[in-house]
């Protein structure tokens, strides 16, 4: 999820039970909403949050996207950003499923081209594919 989407999470309103289990209503860019599946253990943790936003502001409402991103970066040992985690998640899910449309939907991208920019190319897999193919060419 984008840091702005995380900032807006209100478990009391956004965590829902549907036919497939727990899901989270994500308030995305351009006032677009999407539904993300949530594992049971995360749903349980979200349910334990006091009524209100997951990241409440001391002045009411929720923290800013920038501040949520700062808090997460501070919590991670090497200063990784939420956006880097988003890229990593996209790449790992794509590597597992080989379904770029699934990743596009999870990320909430309007454009498939945007999603493709998120997916890292594994240099070792690329090398292995070319080496295997070259062996087939030489065998012919």
C-alpha atoms as one frame of an Amber mdcrd trajectory, in Angstrom:
protein
   0.000   0.000   0.000   1.047   3.599  -0.552   1.959   5.551   2.571  -1.066
   7.797   2.061  -3.308   4.734   1.905  -1.808   3.358   5.108  -2.277   6.725
   6.821  -6.017   6.566   6.078  -6.647   3.057   7.437  -9.522   3.105   9.910
  -9.903  -0.542  10.988 -13.394  -0.030  12.414 -14.632   1.146   9.011 -12.215
  -0.408   6.533 -11.763  -3.989   7.775 -14.586  -6.094   6.366 -15.546  -9.750
   6.295 -16.594 -10.997   2.868 -17.179 -14.369   1.194 -13.416 -15.003   0.992
 -12.404 -13.876   4.483 -11.059 -10.604   5.827 -10.461  -7.724   3.436  -9.376
  -4.126   3.758 -11.012  -1.247   1.915  -8.114   0.873   0.655  -8.698   4.558
  -0.047  -6.412   5.116  -3.018  -5.323   7.898  -5.293  -7.973   9.873  -7.106
 -10.636   8.887  -4.565 -10.543   5.337  -5.963 -11.143   2.448  -3.601  -9.929
  -1.101  -3.906 -10.310  -4.177  -1.751  -7.252  -6.106  -0.577  -7.374  -9.537
   1.056  -6.001  -9.550   4.600  -4.528 -12.596   6.385  -6.343 -13.570   9.578
  -3.430 -12.639  11.849  -3.250  -9.124  10.402  -7.031  -8.761  10.634  -6.817
  -9.742  14.307  -4.098  -7.154  14.931  -6.148  -4.473  13.159  -9.224  -5.371
  15.216  -7.260  -4.764  18.416  -6.658  -1.104  17.464  -8.669   1.414  19.434
 -11.553   2.900  17.511 -10.213   5.386  15.005  -7.378   5.611  12.541  -4.449
   3.190  12.628  -2.138   6.234  12.678  -4.154   8.872  14.561  -3.076  12.478
  14.617  -2.896  14.196  17.999  -4.985  16.998  16.493  -7.688  14.648  15.163
  -7.924  12.721  11.931  -4.928  10.717  10.753  -1.225  11.402  10.370   0.032
  12.719   7.051   1.371  10.325   4.445   4.805  11.895   4.856   4.835  11.330
   8.611   3.677   7.693   8.282   6.485   7.125   5.759   8.995   8.696   8.147
   7.859   6.492  11.044   8.116   3.329   8.954  11.575   4.265   7.640  12.753
   4.881  11.200  11.395   1.491  12.284  13.342  -0.338   9.575  17.002  -0.890
  10.381  18.465   0.251   7.075  16.175   3.212   6.374  14.150   1.390   3.738
  11.191   3.425   2.508   7.597   2.309   2.179   7.878   2.839  -1.560  10.825
   0.432  -1.729   8.750  -2.123   0.176   5.943  -1.602  -2.353   8.345  -2.370
  -5.226   9.695  -5.436  -3.410   6.211  -6.763  -2.710   5.177  -6.229  -6.339
   8.262  -8.069  -7.600   7.884 -10.982  -5.184   4.189 -11.469  -5.949   4.889
 -11.299  -9.678   7.741 -13.811  -9.367   5.379 -16.161  -7.536   2.304 -15.740
  -9.742   3.682 -14.474 -13.098   0.457 -12.457 -13.272   1.133  -8.785 -13.964
  -2.602  -7.955 -13.972  -2.934  -9.370 -10.463  -0.044  -7.165  -9.320  -1.580
  -4.165 -11.084  -4.833  -4.687  -9.196  -3.089  -5.153  -5.847  -1.087  -1.957
  -6.309  -4.069   0.034  -7.540  -2.402   1.149 -10.763  -4.577   2.471 -13.563
  -1.867   1.720 -16.117  -0.209  -1.628 -16.727   2.897   0.283 -17.849   3.244
   1.729 -14.344   3.074  -1.740 -12.818   5.730  -3.027 -15.200   8.120  -0.328
 -13.975   7.689  -1.696 -10.443   8.847  -5.186 -11.342  12.549  -5.803 -10.910
  14.328  -8.099 -13.341  16.285 -10.855 -11.622  19.673 -10.783 -13.353  20.489
 -14.380 -12.385  17.202 -15.663 -13.837  17.856 -13.726 -17.028  21.352 -15.213
 -17.284  20.069 -18.732 -16.565  17.384 -18.397 -19.250  19.918 -17.280 -21.868
  22.413 -19.996 -20.926  19.698 -22.686 -21.156  18.533 -21.337 -24.517  22.100
 -21.135 -25.848  22.662 -24.783 -24.956  19.566 -25.683 -26.986  20.861 -23.657
 -29.963  24.197 -25.444 -29.859  22.534 -28.845 -29.531  20.694 -28.353 -32.836
